[in-house]
Short mmCIF file of C-alpha atoms in Angstrom, two decimals:
data_model
loop_
_atom_site.label_atom_id
_atom_site.label_comp_id
_atom_site.label_asym_id
_atom_site.label_seq_id
_atom_site.Cartn_x
_atom_site.Cartn_y
_atom_site.Cartn_z
CA MET V 1 -145.27 -46.94 -101.17
CA ILE V 2 -142.62 -45.92 -99.04
CA SER V 3 -142.19 -46.98 -95.97
CA ASN V 4 -142.36 -44.51 -92.39
CA GLY V 5 -138.72 -45.26 -91.48
CA VAL V 6 -137.38 -44.82 -95.07
CA VAL V 7 -139.35 -41.16 -94.86
CA HIS V 8 -137.85 -40.43 -91.59
CA THR V 9 -134.15 -41.33 -92.86
CA LEU V 10 -134.36 -39.23 -95.90
CA ILE V 11 -135.76 -36.01 -93.89
CA TYR V 12 -132.60 -36.70 -91.31
CA ARG V 13 -129.97 -36.69 -94.04
CA ILE V 14 -131.69 -33.68 -95.85
CA GLY V 15 -131.83 -31.88 -92.35
CA ILE V 16 -128.07 -32.74 -91.81
CA ARG V 17 -126.92 -31.21 -94.93
CA LYS V 18 -128.98 -28.08 -94.55
CA VAL V 19 -127.50 -27.41 -91.19
CA SER V 20 -123.88 -28.06 -92.41
CA TYR V 21 -124.53 -25.34 -95.19
CA LEU V 22 -126.24 -23.08 -92.60
CA ILE V 23 -123.76 -22.78 -89.86
CA PRO V 24 -120.76 -21.10 -91.82
CA THR V 25 -123.32 -18.74 -93.06
CA LEU V 26 -124.60 -17.67 -89.90
CA LEU V 27 -120.82 -17.03 -88.29
CA LEU V 28 -120.10 -14.98 -91.36
CA SER V 29 -122.86 -13.10 -90.71
CA VAL V 30 -122.22 -12.62 -87.27
CA PHE V 31 -118.58 -11.06 -87.72
CA ILE V 32 -119.77 -8.63 -90.34
CA LEU V 33 -122.92 -7.26 -88.34
CA PHE V 34 -120.94 -7.55 -84.82
CA PRO V 35 -117.29 -6.37 -84.83
CA ALA V 36 -114.57 -8.82 -83.58
CA HIS V 37 -113.35 -6.17 -81.08
CA LEU V 38 -116.87 -6.55 -79.50
CA PHE V 39 -115.95 -9.95 -78.35
CA ALA V 40 -112.24 -9.35 -77.39
CA GLN V 41 -111.31 -9.12 -73.67
CA LYS V 42 -110.53 -5.58 -72.51
CA ASN V 43 -106.33 -5.01 -72.73
CA THR V 44 -105.66 -4.85 -68.90
CA GLY V 45 -102.05 -4.76 -69.34
CA PRO V 46 -99.54 -7.48 -68.20
CA THR V 47 -100.19 -9.73 -65.40
CA SER V 48 -98.49 -12.53 -63.59
CA ASP V 49 -98.34 -14.61 -66.35
CA ASP V 50 -96.06 -12.27 -68.30
CA GLU V 51 -93.62 -12.62 -65.39
CA VAL V 52 -90.04 -13.46 -66.30
CA THR V 53 -86.34 -12.66 -64.81
CA VAL V 54 -84.15 -10.30 -66.31
CA SER V 55 -80.47 -9.40 -65.58
CA VAL V 56 -80.10 -5.89 -64.44
CA GLU V 57 -76.42 -4.06 -65.32
CA VAL V 58 -74.75 -0.74 -64.73
CA ARG V 59 -71.37 -0.31 -65.72
CA GLY V 60 -68.83 -0.30 -62.88
CA LEU V 61 -71.48 -2.29 -60.47
CA GLY V 62 -72.11 -5.33 -62.28
CA SER V 63 -75.53 -7.27 -62.61
CA VAL V 64 -78.32 -8.66 -60.36
CA GLU V 65 -81.27 -10.81 -61.15
CA VAL V 66 -84.29 -9.06 -60.80
CA PRO V 67 -88.48 -10.01 -61.49
CA ALA V 68 -89.44 -8.34 -64.78
CA LEU V 69 -92.72 -8.28 -66.88
CA TYR V 70 -92.61 -9.13 -70.72
CA TYR V 71 -95.38 -7.74 -72.52
CA HIS V 72 -96.52 -6.89 -76.44
CA LYS V 73 -92.58 -6.86 -76.91
CA ASP V 74 -92.19 -4.23 -73.72
CA ILE V 75 -89.94 -5.04 -70.76
CA TYR V 76 -91.38 -3.81 -67.20
CA LEU V 77 -88.85 -3.72 -64.12
CA SER V 78 -89.72 -4.12 -60.65
CA VAL V 79 -89.48 -0.65 -58.86
CA THR V 80 -88.19 -1.78 -55.54
CA ASN V 81 -85.68 -4.16 -56.90
CA VAL V 82 -84.20 -1.80 -59.20
CA PHE V 83 -84.20 0.90 -56.63
CA ASP V 84 -82.77 -1.47 -54.04
CA TYR V 85 -79.78 -2.45 -56.65
CA LEU V 86 -78.88 1.23 -57.22
CA LYS V 87 -79.44 2.14 -53.30
CA ILE V 88 -82.40 4.73 -53.84
CA LYS V 89 -84.82 5.17 -50.70
CA ASN V 90 -88.05 3.51 -51.63
CA ILE V 91 -90.96 2.37 -49.26
CA PRO V 92 -93.61 0.33 -50.65
CA THR V 93 -97.05 -0.18 -49.46
CA SER V 94 -98.12 -3.68 -48.17
CA ASP V 95 -100.43 -4.10 -51.46
CA PHE V 96 -97.89 -2.27 -54.10
CA ASP V 97 -100.20 0.44 -54.70
CA THR V 98 -97.95 3.26 -54.04
CA VAL V 99 -94.04 3.42 -53.67
CA THR V 100 -92.63 6.65 -51.94
CA GLY V 101 -89.29 7.55 -51.32
CA TYR V 102 -86.34 10.24 -52.80
CA PHE V 103 -83.97 10.13 -55.50
CA MET V 104 -80.33 11.06 -54.50
CA ASN V 105 -81.49 14.23 -52.49
CA GLN V 106 -83.61 14.04 -49.67
CA GLU V 107 -85.38 17.21 -51.42
CA ASP V 108 -86.22 15.01 -54.37
CA LEU V 109 -89.24 13.00 -53.00
CA PHE V 110 -91.31 11.09 -55.55
CA LEU V 111 -94.56 9.20 -55.26
CA ILE V 112 -95.39 6.41 -57.71
CA ASP V 113 -98.94 5.77 -57.49
CA LYS V 114 -100.90 2.69 -59.36
CA GLN V 115 -104.00 3.83 -58.50
CA HIS V 116 -104.28 7.13 -60.19
CA ASP V 117 -101.65 6.21 -62.91
CA ASN V 118 -99.34 8.90 -62.09
CA ILE V 119 -95.76 9.81 -60.59
CA THR V 120 -95.27 12.82 -58.59
CA TYR V 121 -91.17 13.71 -58.74
CA GLN V 122 -89.35 17.06 -57.94
CA GLY V 123 -92.74 18.60 -57.62
CA LYS V 124 -94.07 17.54 -61.23
CA THR V 125 -96.54 14.83 -61.81
CA PHE V 126 -96.33 12.54 -64.75
CA ASN V 127 -99.84 11.07 -66.09
CA LEU V 128 -98.94 7.69 -67.78
CA LYS V 129 -100.85 5.28 -69.75
CA PRO V 130 -102.73 2.48 -67.96
CA ASP V 131 -100.24 -0.04 -69.30
CA ASP V 132 -97.29 2.37 -68.44
CA MET V 133 -97.37 0.62 -64.92
CA ALA V 134 -98.46 -2.90 -63.64
CA ARG V 135 -99.30 -4.20 -60.30
CA ILE V 136 -99.22 -7.66 -59.35
CA GLU V 137 -98.69 -9.84 -55.91
CA SER V 138 -94.75 -9.65 -56.07
CA GLY V 139 -94.62 -5.82 -56.61
CA LEU V 140 -95.16 -2.73 -58.72
CA TYR V 141 -93.65 -2.64 -62.28
CA LEU V 142 -92.95 0.17 -64.48
CA LYS V 143 -92.12 0.27 -68.37
CA LEU V 144 -88.51 0.60 -69.06
CA ASP V 145 -89.54 3.74 -71.03
CA VAL V 146 -91.01 5.18 -68.12
CA TYR V 147 -87.71 5.40 -65.99
CA LYS V 148 -86.18 7.37 -68.47
CA THR V 149 -88.95 10.14 -68.73
CA VAL V 150 -89.28 10.66 -65.23
CA PHE V 151 -86.30 9.55 -63.42
CA ASN V 152 -83.65 9.95 -66.43
CA ILE V 153 -82.71 6.42 -66.18
CA ASP V 154 -81.88 5.24 -69.65
CA GLY V 155 -82.13 1.32 -70.39
CA ALA V 156 -81.67 -0.94 -73.37
CA PHE V 157 -83.09 -4.30 -73.51
CA ASN V 158 -81.45 -7.05 -75.04
CA PHE V 159 -84.11 -10.17 -75.42
CA ARG V 160 -81.95 -12.55 -76.63
CA ARG V 161 -79.51 -12.13 -73.51
CA LEU V 162 -82.69 -10.97 -71.31
CA LEU V 163 -80.39 -8.18 -70.12
CA VAL V 164 -81.40 -4.79 -69.30
CA ALA V 165 -78.18 -2.11 -69.29
CA LEU V 166 -78.93 0.90 -67.73
CA SER V 167 -77.28 3.97 -67.20
CA SER V 168 -77.78 8.09 -66.40
CA THR V 169 -75.96 11.42 -66.49
CA VAL V 170 -76.23 11.63 -63.14
CA GLU V 171 -74.22 9.04 -60.43
CA PHE V 172 -76.53 6.56 -58.83
CA PRO V 173 -75.86 6.24 -54.83
CA ALA V 174 -74.59 2.70 -55.55
CA SER V 175 -71.83 3.86 -57.79
CA ARG V 176 -70.97 6.56 -55.99
CA GLU V 177 -70.59 4.27 -52.78
CA ILE V 178 -67.70 2.11 -54.81
CA ARG V 179 -66.02 5.19 -55.71
CA GLN V 180 -65.67 6.55 -52.30
CA ASP V 181 -64.34 2.88 -51.27
CA LEU V 182 -61.74 2.88 -53.49
CA MET V 183 -60.80 6.38 -52.47
CA ARG V 184 -60.98 5.34 -48.87
CA HIS V 185 -58.87 2.31 -49.49
CA ASN V 186 -55.99 5.64 -50.25
CA VAL V 187 -56.03 6.54 -46.55
CA SER V 188 -53.26 4.22 -45.55
CA LYS V 189 -51.19 5.95 -48.51
CA LEU V 190 -52.20 9.58 -47.24
CA LYS V 191 -50.96 8.62 -43.57
CA GLY V 192 -47.79 7.79 -44.95
CA GLU V 193 -48.31 3.92 -44.26
CA MET V 194 -47.22 2.83 -47.37
CA LYS V 195 -44.41 3.62 -49.88
CA ALA V 196 -44.89 4.15 -53.33
CA ASP V 197 -42.51 2.12 -55.84
CA THR V 198 -42.85 4.69 -58.70
CA THR V 199 -43.19 8.38 -58.70
CA ILE V 200 -44.57 10.41 -61.54
CA LYS V 201 -43.54 14.11 -61.44
CA ARG V 202 -46.16 16.78 -62.02
CA THR V 203 -45.85 18.76 -64.83
CA TYR V 204 -46.08 22.60 -65.33
CA PRO V 205 -48.21 23.51 -68.39
CA ALA V 206 -47.82 27.25 -69.21
CA PHE V 207 -51.60 28.07 -69.32
CA HIS V 208 -54.84 25.50 -68.84
CA PHE V 209 -58.31 27.01 -67.98
CA GLY V 210 -60.11 24.91 -65.10
CA THR V 211 -63.30 25.94 -64.08
CA ALA V 212 -65.50 28.43 -63.65
CA ASP V 213 -68.27 29.08 -60.83
CA TRP V 214 -71.16 31.45 -60.73
CA ALA V 215 -74.00 32.33 -58.74
CA VAL V 216 -76.64 35.36 -58.28
CA ILE V 217 -78.28 35.71 -55.02
CA SER V 218 -81.10 38.37 -54.61
CA THR V 219 -83.08 39.14 -51.78
CA GLN V 220 -86.34 41.20 -51.90
CA GLN V 221 -88.05 42.41 -48.22
CA SER V 222 -91.21 43.86 -48.11
CA SER V 223 -90.13 46.94 -46.35
CA GLY V 224 -88.09 48.13 -49.51
CA PHE V 225 -84.83 46.58 -48.31
CA ASP V 226 -83.30 44.76 -51.66
CA GLU V 227 -80.07 43.29 -52.15
CA THR V 228 -78.66 41.16 -55.03
CA ARG V 229 -75.11 39.76 -55.11
CA LEU V 230 -73.09 38.41 -58.06
CA ASN V 231 -70.44 35.98 -57.67
CA LEU V 232 -67.88 34.75 -60.01
CA GLY V 233 -64.98 32.66 -59.50
CA LEU V 234 -62.22 31.42 -62.26
CA GLY V 235 -59.49 28.80 -62.02
CA ALA V 236 -56.59 28.05 -63.86
CA VAL V 237 -53.17 26.96 -64.28
CA LEU V 238 -50.92 29.76 -65.15
CA ALA V 239 -47.03 29.43 -65.63
CA GLY V 240 -47.00 26.01 -63.66
CA GLY V 241 -49.14 27.61 -60.74
CA GLU V 242 -52.66 27.52 -59.45
CA ALA V 243 -54.49 31.04 -60.36
CA ASP V 244 -57.73 31.37 -58.76
CA ALA V 245 -59.89 34.66 -58.93
CA SER V 246 -63.16 35.46 -57.27
CA LEU V 247 -65.51 38.43 -58.00
CA ASN V 248 -67.75 40.02 -55.77
CA LEU V 249 -70.23 42.35 -56.54
CA TYR V 250 -73.28 44.45 -54.47
CA ASN V 251 -76.02 46.29 -55.64
CA ASN V 252 -76.64 48.09 -52.40
CA GLN V 253 -72.68 49.10 -51.30
CA TYR V 254 -69.42 50.34 -52.52
CA ASN V 255 -67.82 47.57 -54.34
CA SER V 256 -64.18 47.82 -53.28
CA GLU V 257 -61.11 45.98 -54.21
CA LYS V 258 -60.94 44.34 -50.63
CA ASN V 259 -64.23 42.27 -51.66
CA GLN V 260 -62.54 40.64 -54.36
CA TYR V 261 -59.74 37.46 -54.27
CA TYR V 262 -57.20 36.57 -56.24
CA GLN V 263 -54.05 34.56 -55.81
CA TRP V 264 -51.32 32.57 -58.02
CA HIS V 265 -49.65 29.77 -56.07
CA TYR V 266 -46.78 27.98 -57.42
CA VAL V 267 -45.47 24.63 -55.72
CA ASN V 268 -42.77 22.47 -55.94
CA ASN V 269 -41.87 20.39 -53.31
CA ASP V 270 -38.88 19.07 -55.00
CA ASN V 271 -37.09 22.37 -54.50
CA THR V 272 -35.90 22.20 -50.85
CA THR V 273 -34.81 25.99 -51.05
CA LEU V 274 -37.67 27.28 -52.35
CA ARG V 275 -41.11 25.05 -52.43
CA GLN V 276 -43.97 28.01 -52.28
CA VAL V 277 -44.20 31.12 -53.90
CA ALA V 278 -47.59 33.00 -53.39
CA VAL V 279 -48.59 36.17 -55.08
CA GLY V 280 -52.00 38.04 -54.70
CA LYS V 281 -53.91 37.94 -51.47
CA ILE V 282 -51.58 36.37 -49.01
CA PHE V 283 -52.19 34.75 -45.66
CA THR V 284 -49.72 35.97 -43.56
CA GLN V 285 -50.73 34.46 -39.64
CA ALA V 286 -49.98 38.15 -38.60
CA THR V 287 -49.54 38.78 -34.64
CA SER V 288 -51.30 42.43 -35.57
CA SER V 289 -55.01 42.67 -35.91
CA LEU V 290 -55.56 42.95 -39.77
CA TYR V 291 -59.52 43.81 -40.42
CA ALA V 292 -58.38 43.61 -44.60
CA PRO V 293 -56.74 41.60 -46.74
CA VAL V 294 -52.82 41.71 -47.28
CA VAL V 295 -51.82 42.09 -51.12
CA GLY V 296 -48.20 40.86 -51.65
CA VAL V 297 -46.08 37.93 -52.41
CA GLN V 298 -44.98 35.20 -50.06
CA PHE V 299 -41.92 32.59 -49.97
CA SER V 300 -41.58 29.65 -48.42
CA ASN V 301 -39.79 26.25 -48.05
CA THR V 302 -42.67 24.53 -46.06
CA PRO V 303 -43.85 21.58 -48.37
CA THR V 304 -47.71 21.09 -49.11
CA ILE V 305 -47.57 17.57 -48.67
CA TYR V 306 -49.19 15.89 -45.34
CA ARG V 307 -47.33 15.71 -42.28
CA ARG V 308 -48.20 14.60 -39.06
CA ALA V 309 -46.52 16.67 -36.63
CA TYR V 310 -47.63 15.82 -32.93
CA GLY V 311 -50.66 14.33 -31.15
CA THR V 312 -54.08 14.10 -31.79
CA TYR V 313 -57.39 16.13 -31.26
CA THR V 314 -60.77 14.69 -30.33
CA LEU V 315 -63.62 15.48 -32.58
CA SER V 316 -66.69 14.26 -31.78
CA ASN V 317 -70.12 14.48 -32.75
CA THR V 318 -73.92 12.66 -33.86
CA THR V 319 -75.35 12.12 -37.19
CA GLN V 320 -77.76 9.60 -38.42
CA PRO V 321 -77.44 5.88 -37.61
CA GLY V 322 -75.72 4.13 -40.55
CA TRP V 323 -74.29 7.27 -41.92
CA ILE V 324 -70.61 7.47 -42.80
CA VAL V 325 -68.58 10.40 -42.15
CA GLU V 326 -65.02 11.32 -43.75
CA LEU V 327 -62.82 13.41 -42.21
CA TYR V 328 -60.51 15.80 -44.09
CA VAL V 329 -57.27 17.94 -42.96
CA ASN V 330 -56.18 20.67 -44.71
CA GLU V 331 -58.09 19.09 -47.88
CA VAL V 332 -56.51 15.56 -47.41
CA LEU V 333 -58.73 12.83 -46.48
CA VAL V 334 -57.43 11.33 -43.18
CA ASP V 335 -59.83 8.92 -41.84
CA TYR V 336 -63.41 7.78 -42.37
CA LYS V 337 -65.97 5.82 -40.00
CA LYS V 338 -69.79 4.74 -39.64
CA ALA V 339 -71.90 6.12 -37.06
CA ASP V 340 -73.07 3.45 -34.72
CA ALA V 341 -76.49 2.74 -33.58
CA SER V 342 -76.31 5.52 -31.13
CA VAL V 343 -75.49 7.92 -34.04
CA PHE V 344 -72.21 8.81 -32.40
CA PHE V 345 -68.91 9.41 -34.25
CA SER V 346 -65.42 10.28 -32.91
CA PHE V 347 -61.97 11.12 -34.69
CA GLU V 348 -58.53 11.45 -33.60
CA VAL V 349 -57.71 14.53 -35.48
CA PRO V 350 -53.83 14.63 -36.20
CA LEU V 351 -52.47 17.93 -35.21
CA VAL V 352 -50.18 19.34 -38.08
CA TYR V 353 -48.38 22.74 -38.17
CA GLY V 354 -50.26 25.75 -37.95
CA ASN V 355 -54.00 26.58 -38.72
CA SER V 356 -55.46 23.26 -39.69
CA VAL V 357 -58.76 23.42 -41.69
CA VAL V 358 -60.68 20.39 -40.81
CA LYS V 359 -63.41 19.39 -42.68
CA LEU V 360 -66.21 16.57 -42.31
CA ARG V 361 -68.47 15.34 -45.20
CA PHE V 362 -71.47 13.35 -44.17
CA TYR V 363 -72.84 10.50 -46.70
CA GLY V 364 -75.96 8.71 -46.10
CA PRO V 365 -77.11 5.03 -47.14
CA TYR V 366 -79.19 6.74 -50.10
CA GLY V 367 -76.88 9.37 -51.67
CA GLU V 368 -77.70 11.79 -49.01
CA GLU V 369 -74.51 13.91 -48.77
CA HIS V 370 -73.90 17.23 -46.21
CA THR V 371 -70.71 19.19 -45.45
CA SER V 372 -69.64 21.12 -42.76
CA GLN V 373 -66.23 22.65 -42.00
CA GLN V 374 -64.62 23.47 -38.72
CA ASN V 375 -61.24 25.57 -38.07
CA ILE V 376 -58.83 24.64 -35.59
CA SER V 377 -56.00 27.37 -34.25
CA VAL V 378 -53.04 25.11 -33.22
CA PRO V 379 -50.64 27.29 -30.62
CA PHE V 380 -48.18 24.28 -30.97
CA ASN V 381 -45.48 24.15 -33.78
CA PHE V 382 -43.53 21.16 -33.75
CA LEU V 383 -40.60 20.23 -36.73
CA PRO V 384 -38.46 16.84 -36.82
CA ALA V 385 -34.93 17.15 -35.81
CA LYS V 386 -32.37 19.36 -37.58
CA GLU V 387 -35.28 20.29 -39.88
CA PHE V 388 -35.49 24.24 -40.92
CA GLU V 389 -38.57 26.30 -42.27
CA TYR V 390 -38.84 29.82 -43.26
CA THR V 391 -41.80 32.14 -44.50
CA ALA V 392 -41.55 35.33 -45.93
CA ASN V 393 -44.29 37.62 -46.45
CA LEU V 394 -44.01 41.21 -48.01
CA GLY V 395 -47.09 43.59 -49.26
CA PHE V 396 -49.65 46.32 -48.08
CA VAL V 397 -52.79 46.23 -46.27
CA GLU V 398 -56.24 47.44 -48.00
CA ASP V 399 -57.34 49.29 -45.09
CA GLY V 400 -57.45 52.61 -46.93
CA GLN V 401 -54.01 53.84 -46.08
CA ASN V 402 -52.22 51.25 -47.84
CA SER V 403 -50.12 50.29 -44.54
CA ARG V 404 -47.03 48.60 -45.55
CA PHE V 405 -46.33 45.13 -43.87
CA THR V 406 -43.89 42.38 -43.65
CA ARG V 407 -43.44 39.17 -41.58
CA GLU V 408 -40.85 36.84 -41.86
CA THR V 409 -40.50 33.57 -39.47
CA ILE V 410 -38.13 31.01 -39.18
CA ASN V 411 -38.40 27.81 -37.15
CA TYR V 412 -35.66 24.94 -36.20
CA GLY V 413 -36.22 21.75 -34.75
CA LEU V 414 -33.36 21.17 -32.00
CA SER V 415 -34.82 17.66 -31.59
CA ASN V 416 -38.31 15.96 -32.09
CA HIS V 417 -39.30 17.17 -28.76
CA ILE V 418 -38.27 20.84 -28.73
CA THR V 419 -38.87 23.44 -31.80
CA VAL V 420 -37.36 26.95 -31.68
CA GLY V 421 -38.17 29.79 -33.93
CA GLY V 422 -38.28 33.71 -34.23
CA GLY V 423 -38.66 36.29 -36.68
CA TYR V 424 -39.81 40.06 -37.36
CA GLU V 425 -43.09 41.84 -38.49
CA TYR V 426 -43.58 45.19 -39.52
CA LEU V 427 -46.90 47.29 -39.85
CA SER V 428 -46.49 50.91 -40.75
CA SER V 429 -49.90 51.91 -39.13
CA VAL V 430 -48.84 50.92 -35.55
CA THR V 431 -48.55 53.83 -33.85
CA SER V 432 -47.01 52.32 -30.48
CA GLY V 433 -44.27 50.68 -33.00
CA PRO V 434 -44.48 49.69 -36.20
CA SER V 435 -41.12 47.05 -35.74
CA MET V 436 -42.29 43.75 -33.59
CA PRO V 437 -39.18 41.14 -33.37
CA PHE V 438 -40.46 37.95 -31.76
CA ILE V 439 -39.10 34.69 -30.65
CA ASN V 440 -41.09 31.25 -30.05
CA THR V 441 -40.91 27.79 -28.43
CA SER V 442 -42.75 24.52 -28.64
CA ILE V 443 -41.77 21.55 -26.03
CA ARG V 444 -42.98 18.31 -25.51
CA LEU V 445 -42.75 17.81 -21.74
CA ALA V 446 -44.12 14.50 -21.82
CA GLN V 447 -46.08 12.34 -23.94
CA ARG V 448 -49.40 14.14 -23.78
CA LEU V 449 -47.87 17.10 -22.13
CA LEU V 450 -47.33 20.07 -24.50
CA LEU V 451 -46.13 23.50 -23.59
CA SER V 452 -45.92 26.64 -26.09
CA GLY V 453 -44.18 30.07 -25.34
CA GLU V 454 -44.05 33.14 -27.65
CA TYR V 455 -42.96 36.59 -26.89
CA THR V 456 -43.57 39.61 -29.16
CA ASP V 457 -41.62 42.61 -28.29
CA GLY V 458 -43.70 45.79 -27.26
CA VAL V 459 -46.94 43.44 -27.55
CA ARG V 460 -47.56 40.28 -25.81
CA THR V 461 -46.26 37.30 -23.88
CA ARG V 462 -48.36 34.00 -24.40
CA GLU V 463 -47.82 30.62 -22.65
CA VAL V 464 -49.92 27.70 -23.93
CA LEU V 465 -50.11 24.42 -21.75
CA SER V 466 -52.00 21.47 -23.06
CA TYR V 467 -52.35 18.02 -21.09
CA ARG V 468 -54.39 14.88 -22.08
CA LEU V 469 -54.98 11.94 -20.08
CA PRO V 470 -55.08 8.48 -21.17
CA SER V 471 -58.75 8.76 -20.47
CA ASN V 472 -58.73 11.41 -23.40
CA VAL V 473 -59.87 14.29 -20.89
CA GLN V 474 -57.66 17.20 -21.79
CA ILE V 475 -56.98 20.44 -19.88
CA ASP V 476 -55.90 23.50 -22.04
CA LEU V 477 -54.32 26.35 -19.86
CA ASP V 478 -53.79 29.69 -21.96
CA ASN V 479 -52.19 32.91 -20.53
CA THR V 480 -51.58 36.04 -22.40
CA ASP V 481 -50.08 39.27 -21.26
CA TYR V 482 -50.21 42.66 -22.92
CA THR V 483 -47.61 45.53 -23.06
CA LYS V 484 -49.62 48.38 -21.81
CA GLY V 485 -50.44 50.96 -24.35
CA GLN V 486 -49.61 48.66 -27.64
CA THR V 487 -51.77 49.33 -30.57
CA ALA V 488 -50.85 46.18 -32.66
CA ILE V 489 -53.78 44.09 -31.56
CA PHE V 490 -57.05 46.27 -31.44
CA TYR V 491 -58.42 45.67 -28.17
CA ASN V 492 -56.92 47.30 -25.01
CA TYR V 493 -56.75 44.04 -22.91
CA LEU V 494 -54.04 44.04 -19.96
CA ALA V 495 -54.07 39.92 -19.62
CA GLU V 496 -56.15 37.34 -20.47
CA ARG V 497 -56.41 33.61 -18.63
CA LYS V 498 -58.27 30.87 -20.15
CA ALA V 499 -58.74 27.50 -18.86
CA VAL V 500 -60.65 24.69 -20.92
CA LEU V 501 -61.81 21.20 -19.65
CA SER V 502 -63.07 19.00 -22.37
CA LEU V 503 -64.54 15.34 -21.02
CA PRO V 504 -66.17 12.86 -23.45
CA ILE V 505 -67.83 10.39 -21.67
CA ARG V 506 -68.91 6.97 -23.99
CA THR V 507 -70.91 4.12 -22.14
CA LEU V 508 -73.26 1.56 -22.99
CA GLY V 509 -76.16 3.46 -24.63
CA THR V 510 -74.56 6.88 -23.78
CA SER V 511 -72.05 9.09 -25.79
CA ILE V 512 -71.45 12.77 -24.24
CA PHE V 513 -69.06 15.56 -24.85
CA THR V 514 -68.98 18.20 -22.11
CA ARG V 515 -66.56 21.17 -22.04
CA VAL V 516 -66.07 23.77 -19.37
CA THR V 517 -64.46 27.19 -20.16
CA VAL V 518 -63.32 29.62 -17.88
CA ASP V 519 -62.09 33.11 -19.64
CA ASP V 520 -60.77 35.86 -17.25
CA ILE V 521 -60.21 39.17 -19.26
CA ILE V 522 -58.21 42.03 -17.20
CA LEU V 523 -58.67 45.75 -18.69
CA PRO V 524 -57.23 49.11 -17.51
CA ASN V 525 -60.15 50.02 -15.36
CA THR V 526 -62.14 46.50 -15.12
CA GLN V 527 -62.28 42.77 -15.01
CA PHE V 528 -64.55 40.06 -16.61
CA THR V 529 -64.57 36.64 -15.99
CA ASN V 530 -66.74 34.19 -17.90
CA LEU V 531 -67.87 30.94 -17.48
CA GLU V 532 -69.34 28.62 -20.13
CA TRP V 533 -70.77 25.00 -19.73
CA ALA V 534 -71.42 22.99 -23.21
CA PHE V 535 -73.10 19.68 -22.91
CA SER V 536 -73.52 17.45 -26.00
CA GLY V 537 -74.63 13.96 -26.33
CA VAL V 538 -76.83 10.99 -27.04
CA ILE V 539 -78.17 9.04 -23.87
CA HIS V 540 -80.57 5.83 -24.95
CA ASN V 541 -81.26 7.59 -28.76
CA ILE V 542 -82.01 10.75 -26.74
CA GLY V 543 -79.94 13.69 -28.27
CA LEU V 544 -79.15 16.42 -25.83
CA ASN V 545 -77.87 19.80 -26.34
CA PHE V 546 -77.21 22.40 -23.43
CA THR V 547 -75.08 25.48 -22.99
CA THR V 548 -75.06 28.19 -20.38
#
């Protein structure tokens, strides 16, 4: 007979043995009947657990540490950190659901939207996979390949070094800022404040093709007026000189030769006897009224290097806060400034010989760029003491009559304060007398007081007086008397008097530039007096412009 205790022990041991065999069998059946992926968690992309720190490097910019996510062998970079490093404008929302901004140009807007998993850039929408973008508490992250697909920012990830090398076919705003800073360091050299220890002479190749620019502009109107223009520009080095040509064609007008431009310009500043030769469409600074190009040849010993002649001209305007403005005079970088909080900037433009082409270039903090150009006609022409310059022009005018034209000018510096000159101009189409000899002088009466005089026989007499106060208030007086019956200058004025008062005012929170012009014109049978007042400025961050 077996006791009850023994029986219970045997049953317990047998049950344990059966269960030990039963558990693996049940588990195997469950995995066969129910696939494993039903038990796996849904793939939600990288999380904060995958956050690392990597170095981002751009050639010429150095490297910077940025937060990143490493997930399934892919690297995700923080959008705001990368764009801040490249100086690309970006504005994230507080919860990092979206990031907006523009890439390089203000027109190239972008929107990175995590909620809809897409990116809108340059008018295109890029639909992304859920794991192409990740959002965590610290920011919004993009997979490295997405930067290439959407923004053309190529990247290579080195896992061993935790380094991402970025590159692009376009110049990043940060890279361009460094390049411009290097160029601006040369401003002192351009002003002649530094002397080079070694001079590398330029070469004069027989032929070297440079650039080709083209443009097609078509305008269609509902009224039936259509216009199409074709512009083609070519530039090269030919026989050691610069050869430029521009072809302009219009569908609705006669394409005459005078609408085209071509010139060969040879420069050798080491030759004091003949420094410049120009052939083709030449710029003559004629006294006569010329409304068509002059085709011919020009000789001069005037150097092309930047030279400061006398005084300055105040150029002031407004832009946006923090923008950098560069000043170019005759294509030479002269100075640059950064606009202050009142968005005001002002330059003292150095006045050089003859007509000065003043160009301003505006650069924003995120790659924006705007360019404006202004021409300043300078009636004063000063030369250093005992320096002699000449310019000779010979050609014909494309006025339908092929009028013969010639103009020769000479200038000599009697002293650093007095320059005298003269010359001869001839235009065969002038009925009142084609021969026009002339004399001129420029005198510095005081440090800020300049006087210029010119007499052209049978045409006009002109005097210009300019005075600038220490407070930068500038007064210009211009008087011109025309010979009665002259036809060299197109209009029939007998006299013209002009007075200009320029007054810049700058105090705390106020930047104002005002100009008053009085112009009196005398004709044979009547007289006109014009008064103009122009007011432009910023008062406590409010821009004001007024003209009457």
